[in-house]
Coordinates of C-alpha atoms and ligand atoms in Angstrom, one line a residue:
M1145 CA -0.2 4.0 1.3
P1146 CA 0.3 1.1 -1.1
P1147 CA -0.8 -2.3 0.2
S1148 CA 2.3 -3.8 1.8
K1149 CA 3.8 -6.7 -0.1
P1150 CA 4.6 -10.2 1.4
V1151 CA 8.0 -10.4 2.9
E1152 CA 9.4 -12.9 0.4
I1153 CA 8.5 -10.7 -2.6
E1154 CA 10.1 -7.6 -0.9
M1155 CA 13.3 -9.6 -0.3
R1156 CA 13.3 -10.8 -4.0
D1157 CA 12.8 -7.4 -5.2
E1158 CA 15.6 -6.2 -2.9
S1159 CA 18.1 -8.7 -4.4
R1160 CA 16.8 -7.9 -8.0
W1161 CA 17.5 -4.2 -7.2
Q1162 CA 21.0 -5.1 -6.1
A1163 CA 21.5 -6.9 -9.4
V1164 CA 20.4 -3.9 -11.3
Q1165 CA 22.7 -1.6 -9.4
Q1166 CA 25.7 -3.9 -10.1
R1167 CA 24.5 -4.4 -13.8
D1168 CA 24.8 -8.1 -13.0
A1169 CA 24.8 -9.8 -16.5
S1170 CA 24.4 -13.2 -14.9
M1171 CA 20.9 -12.2 -14.0
D1172 CA 20.0 -11.1 -17.5
R1173 CA 17.8 -14.2 -18.1
R1174 CA 16.2 -14.2 -14.8
F1175 CA 14.1 -11.1 -14.8
V1176 CA 13.6 -7.6 -16.4
Y1177 CA 13.0 -4.3 -14.8
G1178 CA 10.6 -1.6 -15.9
V1179 CA 11.2 2.0 -15.5
L1180 CA 8.0 3.8 -15.2
S1181 CA 9.3 7.3 -16.0
T1182 CA 10.5 6.2 -19.4
G1183 CA 8.0 3.5 -20.1
V1184 CA 10.6 0.8 -21.1
Y1185 CA 11.8 -2.4 -19.7
C1186 CA 15.5 -3.5 -19.4
R1187 CA 17.6 -6.4 -18.7
P1188 CA 19.6 -6.1 -15.3
S1189 CA 22.9 -5.3 -17.0
C1190 CA 21.6 -2.5 -19.2
A1191 CA 24.3 0.2 -19.6
A1192 CA 21.7 3.1 -19.2
R1193 CA 21.9 5.3 -16.2
R1194 CA 20.4 3.6 -13.2
P1195 CA 16.9 4.8 -12.6
L1196 CA 15.5 5.9 -9.3
R1197 CA 14.4 3.0 -7.3
D1198 CA 10.9 4.5 -6.9
N1199 CA 10.4 4.4 -10.7
V1200 CA 11.5 0.7 -11.0
R1201 CA 9.2 -2.4 -11.1
F1202 CA 10.4 -5.9 -11.4
F1203 CA 9.0 -8.6 -13.7
D1204 CA 9.6 -12.3 -14.1
E1205 CA 9.6 -12.1 -17.9
P1206 CA 9.3 -9.6 -20.8
A1207 CA 5.6 -10.5 -21.3
A1208 CA 4.8 -9.3 -17.9
A1209 CA 6.5 -6.0 -18.4
A1210 CA 4.7 -5.5 -21.7
A1211 CA 1.4 -6.3 -20.0
A1212 CA 2.1 -3.4 -17.7
G1213 CA 2.5 -1.2 -20.9
L1214 CA 6.2 -1.0 -21.0
R1215 CA 8.2 -1.4 -24.2
P1216 CA 11.7 -3.2 -24.6
C1217 CA 14.6 -0.8 -24.3
K1218 CA 16.3 0.0 -27.6
R1219 CA 19.7 0.1 -25.9
C1220 CA 20.0 -3.2 -24.1
R1221 CA 17.5 -5.1 -26.2
P1222 CA 16.1 -7.4 -23.4
L1223 CA 14.3 -9.7 -25.7
E1224 CA 17.5 -10.9 -27.3
H1225 CA 18.3 -12.7 -24.0
W1226 CA 15.2 -14.6 -24.1
Q1227 CA 15.7 -16.1 -27.5
D1228 CA 15.5 -19.7 -26.3
D1229 CA 11.8 -19.0 -26.1
P1230 CA 10.5 -20.0 -29.5
E1231 CA 7.8 -17.3 -29.5
I1232 CA 10.4 -14.5 -28.9
A1233 CA 12.8 -16.1 -31.4
L1234 CA 10.0 -15.9 -34.0
L1235 CA 9.2 -12.3 -33.0
L1236 CA 12.7 -11.2 -33.4
R1237 CA 13.1 -12.9 -36.8
L1238 CA 10.0 -11.1 -38.1
C1239 CA 11.4 -7.7 -36.8
R1240 CA 14.7 -8.3 -38.5
L1241 CA 12.8 -9.2 -41.7
V1242 CA 11.1 -5.8 -41.6
E1243 CA 14.3 -3.9 -40.9
A1244 CA 16.3 -5.8 -43.7
E1245 CA 14.1 -4.3 -46.5
P1246 CA 16.0 -1.2 -47.6
D1247 CA 13.4 0.3 -50.0
R1248 CA 10.0 -1.2 -49.4
L1249 CA 8.6 -2.8 -46.3
P1250 CA 6.7 -6.0 -46.1
D1251 CA 3.1 -5.7 -44.9
G1252 CA 1.4 -7.5 -42.1
A1253 CA 0.1 -10.3 -44.5
A1254 CA 3.7 -10.9 -45.7
L1255 CA 4.9 -11.2 -42.2
A1256 CA 2.0 -13.7 -41.4
R1257 CA 3.1 -15.8 -44.3
A1258 CA 6.7 -15.8 -43.2
A1259 CA 5.7 -16.8 -39.8
K1260 CA 3.1 -19.4 -40.9
R1261 CA 0.6 -17.8 -38.5
D1262 CA -2.7 -16.1 -39.1
A1263 CA -3.1 -12.3 -38.6
F1264 CA -4.8 -12.8 -35.3
Q1265 CA -1.9 -14.9 -33.9
L1266 CA 0.7 -12.5 -35.3
N1267 CA -1.1 -9.6 -33.7
R1268 CA -1.1 -11.3 -30.3
L1269 CA 2.6 -12.2 -30.6
F1270 CA 3.6 -8.5 -31.2
K1271 CA 1.2 -7.2 -28.6
R1272 CA 2.4 -9.6 -26.0
Y1273 CA 6.1 -8.5 -26.1
L1274 CA 6.2 -5.1 -27.9
T1275 CA 2.7 -3.7 -26.8
I1276 CA 2.1 -2.8 -30.5
T1277 CA 0.6 -4.5 -33.5
P1278 CA 2.7 -5.8 -36.5
G1279 CA 1.3 -2.9 -38.5
D1280 CA 2.4 -0.4 -35.8
Y1281 CA 5.9 -2.1 -35.9
I1282 CA 6.2 -1.7 -39.7
E1283 CA 5.0 1.8 -39.4
S1284 CA 7.5 2.7 -36.8
V1285 CA 10.4 1.4 -39.0
R1286 CA 9.0 3.4 -41.8
M1287 CA 8.7 6.5 -39.8
R1288 CA 12.2 6.1 -38.4
R1289 CA 13.4 6.2 -42.0
V1290 CA 11.2 9.2 -42.8
R1291 CA 12.5 11.1 -39.8
H1292 CA 16.0 10.3 -40.7
A1293 CA 15.5 11.3 -44.3
L1294 CA 13.7 14.5 -43.3
R1295 CA 16.8 15.5 -41.3
H1296 CA 19.3 14.7 -44.0
S1297 CA 17.5 15.6 -47.2
A1298 CA 17.5 19.0 -48.6
S1299 CA 13.7 19.3 -49.0
V1300 CA 10.7 17.3 -48.1
T1301 CA 10.4 16.0 -51.7
D1302 CA 13.9 14.6 -51.5
A1303 CA 13.0 13.0 -48.2
I1304 CA 9.9 11.3 -49.6
Y1305 CA 12.1 9.7 -52.3
D1306 CA 14.8 8.9 -49.9
A1307 CA 12.5 7.2 -47.6
G1308 CA 11.0 5.2 -50.6
L1309 CA 7.5 6.4 -50.2
G1310 CA 6.8 7.5 -53.8
S1311 CA 4.5 10.5 -53.2
S1312 CA 4.0 13.3 -50.8
R1313 CA 0.6 12.1 -50.1
G1314 CA 2.0 8.8 -48.9
L1315 CA 4.2 10.6 -46.5
Y1316 CA 1.7 12.9 -45.1
E1317 CA -0.9 10.1 -44.7
R1318 CA 1.5 8.2 -42.7
A1319 CA 2.9 11.0 -40.7
P1320 CA 0.1 11.2 -38.0
A1321 CA 0.4 7.6 -37.2
S1322 CA 3.8 7.9 -35.6
L1323 CA 5.2 11.4 -35.9
G1324 CA 2.3 12.7 -34.0
M1325 CA -0.4 11.5 -31.6
T1326 CA -3.2 9.3 -32.7
P1327 CA -6.5 11.3 -32.8
R1328 CA -7.5 9.4 -29.7
E1329 CA -4.4 10.3 -27.9
Y1330 CA -4.7 13.9 -29.1
R1331 CA -8.2 14.2 -27.7
S1332 CA -7.2 12.7 -24.4
G1333 CA -4.6 15.6 -23.8
G1334 CA -1.6 13.2 -23.5
E1335 CA -3.2 10.8 -21.1
G1336 CA -0.9 8.1 -20.0
V1337 CA 2.2 9.9 -21.5
A1338 CA 5.0 10.7 -19.1
I1339 CA 6.7 13.9 -19.7
S1340 CA 9.8 15.0 -17.7
H1341 CA 10.8 18.6 -17.6
A1342 CA 13.7 21.0 -16.7
T1343 CA 14.5 24.7 -17.2
G1344 CA 17.6 26.5 -18.3
N1345 CA 18.8 29.9 -19.5
T1346 CA 19.3 30.9 -23.2
P1347 CA 20.1 34.2 -25.0
L1348 CA 16.3 34.5 -25.6
G1349 CA 15.4 34.0 -21.9
L1350 CA 14.4 31.3 -19.6
T1351 CA 13.3 28.1 -21.4
C1352 CA 11.6 24.9 -20.3
I1353 CA 12.1 21.7 -22.1
G1354 CA 9.6 18.8 -21.8
A1355 CA 10.4 15.3 -23.1
T1356 CA 8.7 12.0 -23.4
D1357 CA 10.9 8.9 -23.9
R1358 CA 10.6 9.5 -27.7
G1359 CA 12.1 13.0 -27.6
I1360 CA 11.3 16.7 -27.0
C1361 CA 7.6 17.5 -27.0
F1362 CA 7.8 21.0 -25.5
L1363 CA 10.3 23.9 -25.6
Q1364 CA 9.0 27.3 -24.7
F1365 CA 10.3 30.5 -23.4
G1366 CA 8.7 32.3 -20.4
E1367 CA 9.2 34.8 -17.6
D1368 CA 9.8 32.3 -14.8
R1369 CA 9.7 28.5 -13.9
E1370 CA 6.1 28.5 -12.6
A1371 CA 4.7 30.2 -15.6
L1372 CA 6.5 27.7 -17.9
L1373 CA 5.3 24.8 -16.0
A1374 CA 1.8 26.2 -16.1
L1375 CA 2.2 26.3 -19.9
L1376 CA 3.4 22.7 -20.0
A1377 CA 0.5 21.5 -17.9
G1378 CA -1.9 23.4 -20.1
E1379 CA -0.6 21.8 -23.3
F1380 CA -0.7 18.3 -21.8
P1381 CA -3.4 18.3 -19.2
H1382 CA -3.6 14.5 -18.7
A1383 CA 0.1 13.6 -19.0
R1384 CA 2.1 12.6 -16.1
L1385 CA 4.6 15.5 -15.5
A1386 CA 7.6 15.1 -13.4
P1387 CA 11.0 17.0 -13.0
M1388 CA 13.8 15.3 -15.0
D1389 CA 15.6 12.8 -12.8
A1390 CA 19.3 12.5 -12.6
A1391 CA 19.4 10.0 -15.5
A1392 CA 17.8 12.5 -17.8
Q1393 CA 19.8 15.5 -16.6
S1394 CA 22.8 14.7 -18.9
A1395 CA 20.6 14.6 -21.9
F1396 CA 19.1 17.8 -20.9
D1397 CA 22.5 19.5 -20.4
A1398 CA 23.5 18.4 -23.8
W1399 CA 20.3 19.7 -25.4
M1400 CA 20.7 23.0 -23.6
H1401 CA 24.3 23.2 -24.8
A1402 CA 23.3 22.5 -28.5
L1403 CA 20.4 24.9 -28.2
N1404 CA 22.6 27.8 -26.9
E1405 CA 25.2 27.1 -29.7
H1406 CA 22.5 27.2 -32.2
L1407 CA 21.0 30.4 -30.8
G1408 CA 24.5 32.0 -30.9
G1409 CA 24.7 31.3 -34.7
R1410 CA 27.4 28.8 -34.2
A1411 CA 25.6 25.5 -35.0
P1412 CA 23.1 25.8 -37.8
D1413 CA 22.0 22.2 -37.6
L1414 CA 20.2 21.4 -34.5
D1415 CA 19.4 17.7 -34.6
L1416 CA 17.7 16.8 -31.3
P1417 CA 15.1 14.1 -30.9
L1418 CA 11.6 15.4 -31.2
D1419 CA 8.1 14.0 -30.2
L1420 CA 5.6 15.9 -32.3
R1421 CA 2.2 15.8 -30.8
G1422 CA -0.6 17.3 -32.7
T1423 CA -3.3 16.8 -35.2
A1424 CA -2.4 15.2 -38.5
F1425 CA -2.4 18.6 -40.2
Q1426 CA -0.4 20.3 -37.4
V1427 CA 2.3 17.5 -37.6
R1428 CA 2.4 17.9 -41.4
V1429 CA 3.0 21.6 -41.0
W1430 CA 5.6 21.2 -38.3
N1431 CA 7.4 18.7 -40.3
Y1432 CA 7.4 21.0 -43.3
L1433 CA 8.8 23.8 -41.1
R1434 CA 11.7 21.6 -40.0
S1435 CA 12.6 21.3 -43.8
I1436 CA 13.0 25.1 -44.4
P1437 CA 16.8 25.7 -44.5
Y1438 CA 18.5 27.6 -41.7
G1439 CA 18.8 31.3 -42.6
T1440 CA 15.9 31.4 -45.0
V1441 CA 12.3 32.4 -44.7
V1442 CA 9.1 31.7 -46.5
S1443 CA 5.7 33.4 -46.6
Y1444 CA 2.6 31.7 -45.1
A1445 CA 1.2 31.3 -48.7
E1446 CA 4.4 29.6 -50.0
A1447 CA 4.3 27.3 -46.9
A1448 CA 0.8 26.4 -47.7
A1449 CA 1.6 25.6 -51.3
A1450 CA 4.6 23.6 -50.2
I1451 CA 2.5 21.2 -48.2
D1452 CA -0.1 20.9 -51.1
A1453 CA -2.6 23.0 -49.3
P1454 CA -2.6 26.3 -51.1
R1455 CA -6.0 27.4 -49.9
A1456 CA -5.1 26.5 -46.2
T1457 CA -3.0 29.6 -45.5
R1458 CA -5.1 30.5 -42.4
A1459 CA -5.0 26.9 -41.0
L1460 CA -1.2 26.9 -41.6
A1461 CA -0.7 30.1 -39.7
S1462 CA -2.8 28.6 -36.8
A1463 CA -0.7 25.5 -36.9
C1464 CA 2.4 27.7 -36.6
A1465 CA 0.8 29.6 -33.8
R1466 CA 0.2 26.2 -32.0
N1467 CA 3.7 25.1 -32.3
R1468 CA 4.9 23.9 -28.9
I1469 CA 8.6 23.4 -29.8
A1470 CA 10.1 26.7 -30.2
V1471 CA 13.3 27.0 -32.4
L1472 CA 13.5 23.2 -33.1
V1473 CA 10.4 23.5 -35.1
P1474 CA 11.4 26.7 -36.7
C1475 CA 8.0 28.5 -37.1
H1476 CA 10.0 31.8 -36.9
R1477 CA 11.0 31.2 -40.5
V1478 CA 7.5 31.9 -41.8
L1479 CA 6.7 35.6 -42.5
R1480 CA 3.7 37.5 -43.9
G1481 CA 3.5 37.8 -47.6
D1482 CA 4.5 41.5 -47.5
G1483 CA 7.8 40.6 -45.5
G1484 CA 6.1 41.7 -42.2
L1485 CA 7.0 39.5 -39.3
G1486 CA 3.6 38.1 -38.8
G1487 CA 3.0 36.6 -35.4
Y1488 CA 5.2 34.8 -32.9
R1489 CA 3.9 32.9 -30.0
W1490 CA 6.9 34.0 -27.9
G1491 CA 6.9 37.6 -28.9
L1492 CA 8.1 39.4 -32.0
P1493 CA 11.4 40.6 -30.5
R1494 CA 12.4 36.9 -30.1
K1495 CA 11.3 36.2 -33.8
R1496 CA 13.3 39.1 -35.0
A1497 CA 16.4 38.0 -33.1
L1498 CA 16.1 34.5 -34.4
I1499 CA 15.9 35.7 -38.0
D1500 CA 18.7 38.2 -37.5
V1501 CA 21.1 35.6 -36.0
E1502 CA 20.4 33.2 -38.9
R1503 CA 20.9 35.8 -41.5
S1504 CA 24.2 37.0 -40.3
A1505 CA 25.4 33.4 -39.5
T1506 CA 24.6 32.5 -43.1
R1507 CA 26.3 35.6 -44.5
R1508 CA 29.5 34.9 -42.6
R1509 CA 29.8 31.4 -44.2
Ligands
LIG2185 ZN1 17.9 -0.9 -21.3

């Protein structure tokens, strides 16, 4: 039993919950609410699906929500409603400054100069409302561009130049910072990360999808729901796991539909949000796998050469074997040098089926 709250706080929370249910815009400047299952905070009138009451906490101002580890919602942008606060106005101005640069991004020092603050003050400002440092913020903008370029460029090399990074080393050095977990996060087995899950049927059998607020971090095939949930818990032993709530269900249905269209050979491009969590090397391999065009295959040696690690064929094969996101991270497109299938975490018949569907769909086009 949680300690009982004073009556006036309970009444205040009750009226705030009503404002959230009514999406009452007149309350936007009065408080924010945090959704524990997604890790974000919103203004009362946010158009996102209403969360479950149990997952909601109320805060008098954005800084209090951030202090609880929550980040501002990208959809309703709660901070925009608090711009009469000079600190928040400054923060938003700096964020826009970063986003406005199409080719190269300013560094923390440039931001500090623009803000007429020292690095320490700037750090505190970003942490106070966004829970991240200015460097993390710049990195997140950079990686958003890299992810976009990776999805829309023909090859990793194109993506590097599209994202204005200049060299593959630059991309791969930066990748682990936001495309994957930090080494500390990785070692802790997903501690503090909330993952919601649901299962559904595909032509390749029962599948379970697990997702963080950033995207899909787990997609695997299995015999039954219990076995799949045990796999998920084994992959993320310290994460907070929960079944998807009603709000996430529509996203899940859309993902399952896209996945089934793809597995049926009707939709080669499968562009779903991913949250790749692994070591720097694993994330590098998985991003490379995502760049292999639909309907084509490469050998482990070719793949190793493509990521500038020609002597790391064995490590590459092991990163493929550790892939947690079947199909979306297409490790099935890597074969043995002699054309043999090699291994597949979810069984060779599934690998064979995936390759066959892609080949015949490509031939039809
Ligand atoms: Zn929101």
